[in-house]
XYZ file of C-alpha atoms in Angstrom:
737
model
C 21.249 26.008 24.835
C 20.187 26.994 21.317
C 17.591 25.043 19.349
C 15.535 25.489 16.196
C 12.188 24.307 17.635
C 12.587 25.179 21.307
C 13.617 28.101 23.438
C 15.129 27.215 26.826
C 15.385 29.873 29.550
C 16.481 29.147 33.118
C 15.382 31.678 35.756
C 17.000 32.706 39.035
C 15.173 29.896 40.844
C 16.789 27.317 38.579
C 13.578 26.494 36.706
C 14.084 25.900 32.995
C 11.194 27.113 30.826
C 11.128 25.063 27.614
C 8.955 26.795 25.000
C 8.095 24.755 21.914
C 7.656 27.025 18.902
C 8.606 25.408 15.595
C 9.308 28.116 12.992
C 7.150 28.447 9.899
C 4.368 26.218 11.260
C 0.951 27.148 12.589
C 0.962 24.062 14.823
C 3.772 22.338 16.724
C 4.175 18.704 15.656
C 6.691 15.997 16.455
C 9.077 15.398 13.592
C 12.639 14.046 13.571
C 14.233 17.403 14.413
C 11.792 18.054 17.293
C 12.418 14.597 18.742
C 16.193 15.001 18.553
C 16.109 18.434 20.163
C 13.701 17.371 22.912
C 15.948 14.401 23.701
C 18.938 16.732 24.008
C 16.996 19.146 26.248
C 15.961 16.309 28.557
C 19.547 15.061 28.902
C 21.098 18.499 29.407
C 18.558 19.698 31.972
C 18.927 16.384 33.798
C 22.706 16.654 34.245
C 22.795 20.430 34.760
C 22.988 20.927 38.536
C 21.779 24.527 38.143
C 18.418 23.282 36.857
C 16.013 22.406 39.682
C 12.988 21.629 37.514
C 11.509 22.096 34.052
C 8.314 23.658 32.698
C 7.372 22.747 29.127
C 4.893 24.910 27.218
C 4.120 26.158 23.716
C 4.782 29.458 22.003
C 1.790 28.965 19.707
C -1.957 29.216 20.216
C -2.129 25.450 20.732
C 0.275 23.225 22.651
C 0.665 20.634 19.871
C -1.333 18.475 17.481
C 0.939 15.441 18.051
C 3.138 13.641 15.550
C 3.762 14.549 11.942
C 2.296 11.429 10.375
C 4.417 11.822 7.260
C 7.341 10.992 9.569
C 5.697 7.655 10.349
C 5.172 7.090 6.645
C 8.906 7.599 6.043
C 9.628 5.086 8.807
C 7.564 2.552 6.869
C 9.610 3.302 3.750
C 12.894 2.769 5.623
C 11.496 -0.491 7.000
C 10.576 -1.681 3.491
C 14.073 -0.866 2.223
C 15.728 -2.708 5.122
C 13.412 -5.663 4.607
C 14.707 -6.008 1.054
C 18.362 -5.373 1.822
C 18.927 -6.928 5.264
C 15.958 -9.176 5.971
C 13.010 -9.211 8.342
C 14.891 -9.476 11.638
C 17.111 -6.449 10.964
C 14.184 -4.433 9.596
C 12.003 -5.224 12.621
C 14.816 -4.366 15.025
C 15.408 -0.989 13.358
C 11.685 -0.161 13.266
C 11.240 -1.201 16.913
C 14.082 1.103 17.947
C 12.754 4.042 15.932
C 9.122 3.464 16.955
C 10.057 3.473 20.640
C 12.258 6.551 20.531
C 9.675 9.072 21.700
C 8.415 6.661 24.343
C 11.932 6.393 25.778
C 12.349 10.180 25.862
C 9.082 10.547 27.759
C 10.141 7.812 30.168
C 13.414 9.653 30.701
C 11.430 12.789 31.637
C 9.443 10.734 34.104
C 12.477 9.141 35.773
C 15.127 11.882 35.456
C 14.842 12.840 39.119
C 13.837 16.437 38.427
C 10.241 17.682 38.465
C 8.696 18.415 35.081
C 5.491 20.441 34.780
C 3.419 20.727 31.623
C 1.902 24.198 31.106
C -0.848 23.493 28.576
C -1.934 26.610 26.713
C -4.275 24.985 24.174
C -4.976 21.851 22.153
C -2.748 18.887 23.111
C -3.450 15.706 21.156
C -1.734 12.414 20.408
C 1.994 12.441 21.118
C 1.646 15.900 22.671
C -0.798 14.584 25.261
C 1.540 11.649 25.870
C 4.280 14.197 26.624
C 1.893 15.960 29.010
C 1.077 12.663 30.757
C 4.775 11.920 31.268
C 5.210 15.154 33.225
C 4.833 15.048 37.000
C 2.406 17.967 37.109
C -0.108 19.187 34.536
C -1.668 22.643 34.589
C -3.853 24.101 31.822
C -4.831 27.641 30.890
C -8.575 28.184 31.140
C -9.578 28.033 27.468
C -12.926 26.628 26.227
C -11.284 25.601 22.926
C -8.657 23.363 24.550
C -9.029 19.653 23.890
C -6.870 16.857 25.272
C -6.821 13.318 23.967
C -5.342 10.422 22.061
C -7.132 10.334 18.680
C -4.612 8.099 16.875
C -7.211 5.353 16.326
C -8.904 7.612 13.778
C -5.965 7.222 11.398
C -5.332 3.521 12.003
C -2.762 3.985 14.786
C -2.773 3.865 18.571
C -0.927 5.819 21.299
C 2.590 4.384 21.024
C 4.604 6.766 23.201
C 3.348 5.562 26.572
C -0.271 6.625 26.221
C -1.807 3.188 26.695
C 0.224 2.613 29.854
C -0.094 5.995 31.557
C -3.797 6.358 30.809
C -4.290 2.762 31.971
C -2.616 3.616 35.282
C -4.349 6.951 35.825
C -7.905 5.824 35.091
C -10.272 2.943 35.550
C -9.616 0.593 32.594
C -13.104 1.174 31.187
C -12.493 4.935 31.007
C -8.992 4.518 29.581
C -10.136 2.091 26.877
C -13.141 4.214 25.948
C -11.027 7.362 25.492
C -8.493 5.556 23.302
C -10.860 3.374 21.285
C -13.111 6.336 20.485
C -10.234 8.773 19.988
C -12.167 11.022 22.351
C -11.048 14.647 22.735
C -11.695 15.834 26.277
C -12.657 19.297 27.445
C -10.653 20.669 30.363
C -13.374 20.165 32.966
C -13.700 16.486 32.126
C -9.916 16.012 31.992
C -9.620 17.561 35.459
C -12.475 15.481 36.846
C -10.612 12.382 35.621
C -7.410 13.748 37.226
C -5.603 13.791 33.896
C -4.678 17.386 34.665
C -4.051 18.814 38.103
C -5.211 22.414 37.772
C -6.917 24.946 35.494
C -5.785 28.559 35.883
C -6.240 31.873 34.053
C -4.024 32.046 30.963
C -1.997 34.917 32.459
C -1.071 32.738 35.462
C -0.173 29.569 33.543
C 3.633 29.645 33.676
C 3.655 31.027 37.214
C 1.389 28.212 38.413
C 3.680 25.595 36.857
C 6.794 27.178 38.368
C 5.122 27.616 41.758
C 4.441 23.884 41.880
C 8.137 23.171 41.331
C 9.225 25.823 43.868
C 6.757 24.355 46.349
C 8.617 21.046 46.314
C 6.911 19.301 43.413
C 7.554 15.572 43.477
C 9.641 14.175 40.596
C 8.193 10.667 40.780
C 5.247 9.258 38.851
C 2.643 7.419 40.973
C 3.407 4.062 39.294
C 7.093 4.369 40.190
C 6.310 4.632 43.904
C 6.368 1.596 46.116
C 2.932 0.183 46.806
C 1.235 1.747 43.759
C -2.126 0.155 43.042
C -3.995 0.301 39.768
C -7.210 2.390 39.975
C -9.201 -0.554 38.647
C -7.395 -3.148 40.701
C -5.326 -6.060 39.333
C -6.172 -7.301 35.836
C -6.847 -10.747 37.259
C -8.751 -9.365 40.229
C -12.525 -9.514 40.532
C -13.047 -6.043 39.041
C -10.591 -6.677 36.208
C -12.289 -9.915 35.238
C -15.559 -8.020 35.016
C -14.047 -5.312 32.789
C -11.904 -7.031 30.173
C -14.259 -9.788 28.922
C -16.997 -7.156 28.533
C -14.527 -4.803 26.829
C -13.656 -7.583 24.380
C -17.305 -8.008 23.465
C -17.785 -4.261 23.026
C -14.616 -4.043 20.927
C -15.942 -6.769 18.612
C -19.314 -5.068 18.311
C -17.853 -1.640 17.528
C -14.980 -2.630 15.213
C -15.935 -6.065 13.800
C -12.209 -6.762 14.336
C -11.417 -4.716 11.221
C -9.027 -2.315 12.949
C -5.680 -3.807 14.055
C -4.897 -0.655 16.062
C -8.030 -1.095 18.178
C -7.036 -4.673 18.934
C -3.507 -3.456 19.793
C -4.926 -0.959 22.308
C -6.784 -3.772 24.051
C -3.715 -5.979 24.072
C -1.324 -3.255 25.236
C -3.522 -2.215 28.145
C -4.351 -5.780 29.175
C -0.766 -7.031 29.049
C 0.912 -3.798 30.158
C -1.089 -3.426 33.355
C 0.325 -6.740 34.529
C 3.923 -5.530 34.213
C 6.275 -2.916 35.685
C 6.253 0.318 33.685
C 9.457 -0.191 31.693
C 8.450 -3.668 30.574
C 4.937 -2.401 29.822
C 6.337 0.323 27.558
C 8.322 -2.279 25.631
C 5.111 -4.265 25.129
C 3.409 -1.136 23.841
C 6.288 -0.420 21.456
C 6.180 -3.995 20.191
C 2.520 -3.597 19.252
C 3.143 -0.125 17.814
C 5.910 -1.544 15.615
C 3.471 -4.168 14.355
C 0.724 -1.611 13.646
C 3.098 0.575 11.642
C 3.544 -2.357 9.250
C -0.168 -2.958 8.653
C -1.863 -2.011 5.390
C -4.736 -0.560 7.422
C -2.444 2.015 9.065
C -0.830 2.873 5.727
C -4.207 3.269 4.025
C -5.827 5.310 6.794
C -2.830 7.625 7.272
C -2.710 8.280 3.546
C -6.425 8.968 3.082
C -7.586 10.342 6.412
C -4.537 12.455 7.186
C -2.264 13.200 4.231
C -4.850 13.313 1.422
C -7.506 15.012 3.523
C -5.070 17.737 4.556
C -4.028 18.279 0.955
C -7.628 18.533 -0.257
C -8.562 20.865 2.599
C -5.640 23.116 1.703
C -6.733 23.439 -1.912
C -4.984 20.661 -3.816
C -7.518 20.954 -6.654
C -7.908 24.743 -6.629
C -6.990 26.571 -9.873
C -3.648 28.261 -9.200
C -4.241 31.428 -11.200
C -7.470 32.580 -9.532
C -7.019 35.057 -6.643
C -8.502 34.014 -3.267
C -12.246 34.562 -3.008
C -14.506 34.963 -0.011
C -18.259 34.524 0.067
C -19.637 37.377 2.138
C -23.275 36.876 1.203
C -24.858 33.583 0.192
C -28.241 33.014 -1.389
C -29.957 29.663 -0.788
C -33.037 28.986 -2.919
C -35.174 26.292 -1.338
C -35.613 26.412 2.439
C -36.486 22.757 2.890
C -34.405 20.523 5.133
C -31.377 20.577 2.808
C -31.463 24.261 1.959
C -32.133 25.271 5.567
C -29.155 23.209 6.705
C -26.849 24.714 4.057
C -27.916 28.176 5.173
C -27.373 27.284 8.812
C -23.808 25.941 8.480
C -22.917 28.940 6.320
C -24.271 31.433 8.852
C -22.401 29.556 11.583
C -19.211 30.269 9.653
C -19.874 34.006 9.594
C -21.502 34.276 6.151
C -24.596 36.433 5.651
C -27.358 34.195 4.270
C -30.557 34.884 2.339
C -32.926 31.905 2.587
C -35.584 31.932 -0.124
C -38.682 29.790 -0.607
C -41.997 29.943 -2.456
C -43.738 31.810 0.392
C -42.754 33.554 3.612
C -44.062 30.758 5.841
C -41.844 28.171 4.099
C -38.814 30.465 4.313
C -39.470 31.133 8.013
C -39.725 27.401 8.601
C -36.232 27.027 7.097
C -34.813 29.631 9.467
C -36.625 27.955 12.368
C -34.521 24.856 11.657
C -31.406 26.876 12.516
C -32.963 28.145 15.738
C -34.074 24.660 16.781
C -30.581 23.262 16.162
C -28.919 26.083 18.094
C -31.396 25.767 20.978
C -30.616 22.057 21.173
C -26.896 22.872 21.284
C -27.462 25.326 24.139
C -29.417 22.677 26.055
C -26.414 20.341 25.686
C -23.997 23.013 26.881
C -22.461 23.453 23.422
C -23.333 27.087 22.849
C -24.712 30.290 24.332
C -27.759 32.419 23.637
C -25.493 35.215 22.387
C -23.871 32.840 19.872
C -27.309 31.627 18.761
C -28.595 35.169 18.276
C -25.491 36.122 16.285
C -25.980 33.199 13.887
C -29.708 33.855 13.472
C -29.046 37.549 12.784
C -27.074 36.494 9.715
C -30.025 34.566 8.202
C -32.733 36.471 6.323
C -35.793 34.406 5.404
C -37.837 35.706 2.472
C -40.018 34.789 -0.505
C -38.555 37.628 -2.559
C -36.052 36.429 -5.169
C -34.745 39.990 -5.512
C -32.899 39.431 -2.216
C -30.206 37.511 -4.140
C -29.148 40.571 -6.132
C -26.047 41.258 -4.005
C -25.073 37.633 -3.251
C -21.618 36.377 -4.259
C -22.775 32.766 -4.475
C -26.255 31.324 -4.901
C -27.013 27.663 -4.169
C -30.202 26.135 -5.519
C -31.565 23.396 -3.227
C -35.066 22.793 -4.603
C -36.664 19.426 -5.447
C -34.723 16.951 -7.592
C -36.960 17.668 -10.545
C -35.825 19.194 -13.864
C -38.975 21.266 -14.285
C -38.811 22.749 -10.773
C -35.123 23.528 -11.188
C -35.690 25.154 -14.593
C -38.369 27.413 -13.093
C -35.985 28.368 -10.302
C -33.211 29.189 -12.758
C -35.540 31.362 -14.832
C -36.504 33.422 -11.779
C -32.981 33.768 -10.400
C -30.877 34.367 -13.505
C -31.966 37.947 -14.308
C -31.371 39.053 -10.695
C -27.736 38.015 -10.248
C -25.055 40.637 -9.842
C -22.085 40.733 -12.190
C -19.669 37.895 -11.474
C -21.968 35.960 -9.121
C -21.595 32.183 -9.155
C -24.651 29.941 -9.314
C -24.542 26.388 -7.957
C -26.987 23.505 -7.944
C -27.170 21.144 -4.981
C -28.446 18.392 -7.272
C -27.583 14.904 -6.095
C -27.936 13.039 -9.394
C -29.046 15.238 -12.319
C -26.088 15.964 -14.615
C -24.710 19.492 -14.314
C -24.167 19.819 -18.072
C -27.858 19.342 -18.803
C -28.910 21.716 -15.998
C -26.429 24.328 -17.221
C -28.212 24.460 -20.584
C -30.688 26.800 -18.887
C -27.851 29.199 -18.069
C -26.569 32.041 -20.275
C -23.018 32.104 -18.917
C -22.257 28.462 -18.186
C -18.771 29.337 -16.932
C -20.470 30.653 -13.772
C -22.555 27.481 -13.232
C -21.317 24.635 -11.008
C -22.591 21.801 -8.815
C -22.119 21.921 -5.034
C -23.538 18.706 -3.644
C -24.008 18.499 0.121
C -24.714 15.297 2.009
C -27.429 14.850 4.602
C -27.410 15.716 7.458
C -25.389 18.757 6.358
C -24.461 19.716 9.923
C -22.676 16.404 10.484
C -21.451 15.300 7.060
C -17.998 16.714 6.336
C -17.884 16.035 2.586
C -18.995 18.389 -0.189
C -18.871 17.165 -3.786
C -18.081 19.917 -6.289
C -19.215 19.012 -9.805
C -17.559 20.666 -12.775
C -19.516 20.868 -16.015
C -17.869 20.960 -19.445
C -18.185 24.761 -19.528
C -17.627 25.532 -15.833
C -14.898 28.157 -15.447
C -11.937 28.301 -13.070
C -13.432 31.226 -11.145
C -16.560 29.215 -10.369
C -14.452 26.243 -9.251
C -12.170 28.400 -7.096
C -15.178 30.156 -5.521
C -16.833 26.832 -4.706
C -13.634 25.438 -3.173
C -13.006 28.605 -1.155
C -16.605 28.556 0.099
C -16.340 24.931 1.213
C -13.143 25.849 3.044
C -14.978 28.778 4.687
C -17.596 26.436 6.137
C -14.864 24.022 7.302
C -15.834 21.033 5.194
C -13.749 18.816 2.903
C -14.242 19.212 -0.862
C -13.724 16.747 -3.674
C -13.832 17.881 -7.311
C -15.493 15.576 -9.832
C -16.466 15.841 -13.477
C -20.070 15.604 -14.534
C -21.946 12.321 -14.700
C -25.341 11.069 -13.562
C -24.937 10.495 -9.829
C -21.420 12.013 -9.993
C -19.087 9.985 -7.758
C -20.604 9.442 -4.332
C -24.129 8.561 -5.375
C -22.938 6.295 -8.169
C -21.019 4.239 -5.624
C -23.364 4.311 -2.661
C -26.378 3.441 -4.824
C -24.496 0.284 -5.799
C -24.243 -0.523 -2.064
C -27.949 -0.031 -1.399
C -28.821 -1.831 -4.640
C -26.725 -4.823 -3.567
C -28.778 -4.988 -0.396
C -31.955 -5.078 -2.502
C -30.414 -7.804 -4.703
C -29.728 -9.914 -1.622
C -33.256 -9.305 -0.347
C -34.697 -10.549 -3.651
C -32.320 -13.526 -3.610
C -33.829 -14.591 -0.290
C -31.019 -13.614 2.081
C -32.501 -12.942 5.556
C -32.859 -9.153 6.018
C -31.013 -9.169 9.356
C -28.120 -11.023 7.718
C -27.957 -8.413 4.945
C -27.654 -5.633 7.490
C -25.193 -7.395 9.777
C -22.792 -8.576 7.069
C -22.646 -5.042 5.650
C -21.588 -3.751 9.057
C -19.108 -6.613 9.432
C -17.613 -5.524 6.106
C -16.953 -2.122 7.660
C -19.922 -0.049 6.497
C -21.434 2.193 9.201
C -24.997 0.980 8.565
C -26.668 -1.718 6.521
C -28.019 -1.010 3.011
C -31.661 -1.320 4.055
C -31.162 1.143 6.890
C -29.319 3.556 4.586
C -32.084 3.315 1.988
C -34.555 4.340 4.687
C -32.368 7.303 5.659
C -32.101 8.474 2.038
C -35.891 7.929 1.686
C -37.349 5.153 -0.445
C -39.615 7.522 -2.350
C -36.546 9.599 -3.327
C -34.681 6.462 -4.457
C -37.701 5.509 -6.580
C -37.903 9.063 -7.975
C -34.219 8.951 -8.965
C -34.753 5.554 -10.553
C -37.711 6.822 -12.577
C -35.813 9.956 -13.659
C -32.902 7.800 -14.821
C -35.288 5.543 -16.743
C -36.978 8.552 -18.354
C -33.633 9.986 -19.479
C -31.797 6.812 -20.472
C -34.427 4.159 -21.121
C -35.645 1.021 -19.269
C -32.329 -0.828 -19.559
C -30.591 1.858 -17.474
C -32.184 0.615 -14.255
C -32.898 -2.703 -12.561
C -36.582 -3.346 -13.252
C -36.871 -5.923 -10.448
C -35.594 -3.383 -7.936
C -37.982 -0.772 -9.310
C -40.843 -3.229 -8.825
C -39.751 -3.797 -5.196
C -39.600 -0.047 -4.522
C -42.978 0.556 -6.189
C -44.417 -2.076 -3.847
C -42.787 -0.455 -0.806
C -43.548 3.181 -1.679
C -46.709 3.268 -3.785
C -48.547 0.221 -2.472
C -47.349 -0.060 1.136
C -46.813 3.679 1.756
C -43.405 3.001 3.281
C -41.128 5.958 2.501
C -38.381 5.299 5.044
C -37.450 7.008 8.278
C -39.199 10.240 7.315
C -42.675 8.720 7.685
C -41.669 6.193 10.322
C -41.866 3.131 8.108
C -39.620 1.708 5.424
C -37.540 -1.452 5.523
C -37.609 -0.715 9.245
C -40.406 0.291 11.587
C -39.536 3.439 13.551
C -41.054 4.028 16.981
C -42.131 7.447 18.147
C -39.297 9.457 19.665
C -37.986 8.009 22.888
C -40.124 4.881 22.700
C -37.636 2.206 21.731
C -35.377 1.227 18.867
C -36.138 0.767 15.199
C -36.704 -2.817 14.045
C -36.798 -4.525 10.669
C -40.334 -4.543 9.291
C -41.785 -8.053 9.775
C -43.572 -7.786 6.412
C -40.254 -7.873 4.516
C -40.317 -11.645 4.467
C -43.612 -11.563 2.561
C -41.891 -9.657 -0.279
C -39.296 -12.409 -0.736
C -40.331 -15.023 -3.292
C -37.798 -17.418 -1.756
C -35.926 -17.626 1.543
C -32.365 -18.929 1.824
C -31.115 -20.875 4.829
C -28.596 -18.555 6.566
C -26.436 -21.542 7.536
C -25.776 -22.236 3.857
C -24.607 -18.702 3.063
C -20.960 -17.619 2.880
C -20.621 -14.619 5.192
C -17.235 -13.627 3.743
C -18.687 -13.569 0.256
C -21.594 -11.396 1.366
C -19.123 -8.965 2.930
C -16.998 -8.945 -0.223
C -20.011 -8.255 -2.416
C -20.764 -5.040 -0.539
C -17.243 -3.657 -0.838
C -16.379 -4.978 -4.307
C -19.530 -3.665 -5.964
C -18.741 -0.155 -4.697
C -15.038 -0.375 -5.553
C -15.800 -1.543 -9.105
C -18.074 1.459 -9.548
C -15.348 3.730 -8.158
C -12.960 2.281 -10.758
C -15.574 2.975 -13.455
C -15.736 6.620 -12.362
C -11.982 6.823 -12.991
C -12.403 5.218 -16.420
C -15.216 7.684 -17.159
C -12.998 10.614 -16.064
C -15.444 11.570 -13.331
C -12.657 11.035 -10.824
C -9.246 12.291 -11.936
C -7.456 12.154 -8.571
C -7.488 8.970 -6.453
C -7.325 11.018 -3.255
C -10.802 12.341 -3.964
C -12.281 8.898 -4.519
C -10.815 7.629 -1.254
C -11.594 10.624 0.934
C -14.978 11.021 -0.751
C -15.944 7.384 -0.271
C -15.107 7.447 3.445
C -16.585 10.855 4.308
C -19.474 10.708 1.848
C -20.929 7.259 2.430
C -18.780 5.563 5.049
C -16.904 3.130 2.810
C -14.991 0.878 5.249
C -12.472 3.407 6.663
C -9.889 0.730 7.532
C -9.384 0.155 3.777
C -8.411 3.786 3.144
C -11.287 4.195 0.690
C -12.698 2.575 -2.442
C -9.568 2.819 -4.624
C -7.156 2.071 -1.787
C -9.203 -1.085 -1.181
C -8.236 -2.187 -4.687
C -4.626 -0.959 -4.450
C -3.861 -2.717 -1.166
C -5.489 -5.950 -2.320
C -3.562 -5.684 -5.604
C -5.311 -5.032 -8.910
C -4.614 -8.556 -10.147
C -6.176 -10.181 -7.071
C -9.081 -7.714 -7.154
C -9.850 -8.446 -10.806
C -9.785 -12.184 -10.077
C -12.293 -11.643 -7.243
C -14.469 -9.547 -9.571
C -14.557 -12.364 -12.113
C -15.575 -14.872 -9.418
C -18.477 -12.667 -8.308
C -19.376 -11.797 -11.908
C -19.764 -15.494 -12.755
C -22.162 -15.990 -9.824
C -24.044 -12.703 -9.637
C -23.811 -10.836 -12.918
C -22.354 -7.922 -14.824
C -22.407 -5.395 -11.983
C -19.161 -7.059 -10.853
C -17.559 -6.933 -14.315
C -14.255 -5.069 -13.989
C -13.897 -2.165 -16.424
C -11.281 -2.247 -19.171
C -9.112 0.175 -17.179
C -8.864 -2.306 -14.300
C -8.030 -5.181 -16.620
C -5.252 -3.106 -18.150
C -3.910 -2.110 -14.735
C -3.998 -5.703 -13.501
C -2.059 -6.888 -16.555
C 0.626 -4.272 -15.899
C 0.656 -4.651 -12.109
C -0.339 -1.006 -11.680
C -2.056 0.777 -8.786
C -4.333 3.809 -8.885
C -1.884 5.869 -6.859
C 0.883 4.809 -9.245
C -0.899 5.289 -12.557
C -2.814 8.408 -11.472
C -0.256 9.916 -9.097
C -1.868 12.908 -7.355
C -0.487 16.324 -8.166
C 1.122 18.288 -5.359
C -1.049 20.837 -3.598
C -1.279 24.264 -5.161
C -1.743 25.874 -1.766
C-alpha cells in the first residue's frame, strides 16, 4: 500500500504499523487527502486476512494538531453554493454527509473487528485525539510536552468526529463536559488518571508496547459496544444524571451567556447522545456539527482565531525585503511592573536581558519580579529550579545606562510622561550601537511626537505590551511616519521570538487597542452617570461577551492612570478632546476619594486582602450618581449593544484614519488585546456579519438617544450604501512568510 501522507508496514506478526507523516508540513493535520487515505487504509487492513491488528503513530515530533480548519471553511463555501443552486434540503444533506465523514471512519476503526492501538508520540488535539479515542488501546511516549484534548470550542466549533460521545462514555459527565467546554489540554498524567490513555512508556518502547498489546490478545471491541455496558455517571435520567445536567446548564449559562452555539451543541450532544446506542448517538453529534458549521459564530471565530492569527504569527505584515533578524540581547529601560515583565518573558524565550532603572535597588526589584513568578511556577509544578536559574542568569539588573551599548533592541518602559520619556531618550541615544532599534512601550502617546527626540527616526518604533505581559498574547507594533522597514521587521521578529501575536498599526493617540477599549470603559462611566445600577452595568457587559465589566476593567488599568491619560490628552488637544463629566467623576474618585483601582485595593470595587474573600462593588458608588434609574425599565439588549457598538464604531474610525490597514489586525487585536466578544470574530467582523447597512442603522438609533460617540464615520456610510464588508473592501494581503 502506497500513500502520500501515510506509510504502512506489516511485520512478521501481521501487525500493520501506520505512520502518519504528511510531506512538507511541520504538523500532521486532517485535510481531504489525509481523510481519503485513512479511509482506504482502514478498509484494506480490515479485509486483509494477513493483518492481525494495526498500530497508528506519527512520523513527526507531534502526533497531530487535528483538522485543517481551512478545509471546514471550504465545506461552508460548498454548502453556500449548493444552497443557491439546489436548495436548503440538498445543501444540508451534502454538508451532513461531509461533516460526518471522519466520524464514520473512526467508527469503522472501532467496529472493524481488528484491534487498533494508538501510539501517541506527542501532541494530539482535536480530530487527532478523536482518532486516538476510537482506538481500542492508547499508549503514549513519556514526554512532558505532550498534551491531549479537544480544544475546538476555542474556534467556535465542537468535537464532531465522535469526541462528545466517546468522552461522555469514558468519563463522568461533569469531567467530560468540563474538558470540552473549556477546551482543556491534558497532561499525560491526568489523561492516564482519567483512563483516557492506558499506558505511558519510554519513547524508545512506544511502538513495541503498542504491538505487544495486540500480540497479547488485545480486544477489538470498545466498552460501549459490549453487552451490559454502563455509563460511568449512570443513566442520564438516573439520580446522579439529574444532579449533573441541570447544574451543568446553569454553569454553561454563567460561563457563556449563551453566546456560543458550539458550547450549547456540546451540552445537547452529550445529553441526547448518552441516551442512545453509539451509532445513533454519532448521528446526533453529526447533526449538531452540521448546524454549527453553518453558524456565523463558527465562521467568524475560525477566520479570526485560527486563519488570521496563524497568518499574523507567520509574518503576514513583515517587510519582504528585510533579512530575518534575531534579538540576542535586549535592553529594557524602566524596571517597574511593565518593564520587569517584558524583561522576564524575553529571558524566558532565551534572550539576554539588561534591566535598567534609576538606581540599583529599583533594578533589582524588577529582576525579583521574575524570580517571584518563577518560584510560583515551581510551587505549582510548572517548572524546575534549574529552569528558573537559567532564566534569571539571562537577566542583568543595573542602574548603568552604558549596559545597553551592545543591545540589538532597546525597549523604553518608563512612566507615561513626555518629560520622563524625553530624559530617558537623551540618556540612551548616545550609547546605542550601530543599527540598534529603539522602541517605546507607550500606551497612548503618539510615536511621531516621541520620535522627534530621535536623530535617526527610521530606527524608532512603538512596541506596546498589554498587562499582565506574562498572560496577554497581543503586542501592538506602532509605525511612525519615519519608521523604517528594518525597525518594523526587527520588532515583528522579536515578538515572534517571545511567542506572542503582533498587530501592526499606524500612529495615532491611543493607537488601535486603547482607542477602542477606552470607549468601552467610557461607556460604563456614561451609564453610571445616567443612573444605571452599577451591578447592571457590569453584568450586561459580560452578557454582551466582554470578559469583565467596564468598571472592573477601569480598576485593573488603574483609575489614576486613566485620569492621567485624560489630562495628557486635554493638554495636547484641548478641553473638547475629552469628556469633562467623566473627568470630573475620575477626579472625585482619584483625587478626593483616593480610589486608584485594584492597585491600592479600592476603586469602583473594594478589594479584600489576599485570600479573604471576593471583590465587591464599592457601596459609595450610588452616592456619586445624581439620579438612579429603575432597572426594570431598562432595555438589557440595548445596554449590551451599546458596549459592542461603541467599540466597533471606534474600530471603523481607526480604519478611516488609516491606523488599521488590515482587518485581520483589528479583529485579532480586539479579541486578544481587550477581550472584544470572541464569538463575533472581533470588532470589524461584528460589523461584517451583522451587515454594514444594518450596523449603520443601529448606530443611528443609538446616536439619536445617546450622542455622537455612536455616529458612524463616513467610511461606514459609504460601505453601507455599496453593501461592502471590511474583508471585501480591505481584502488582506497574503502572508509574506
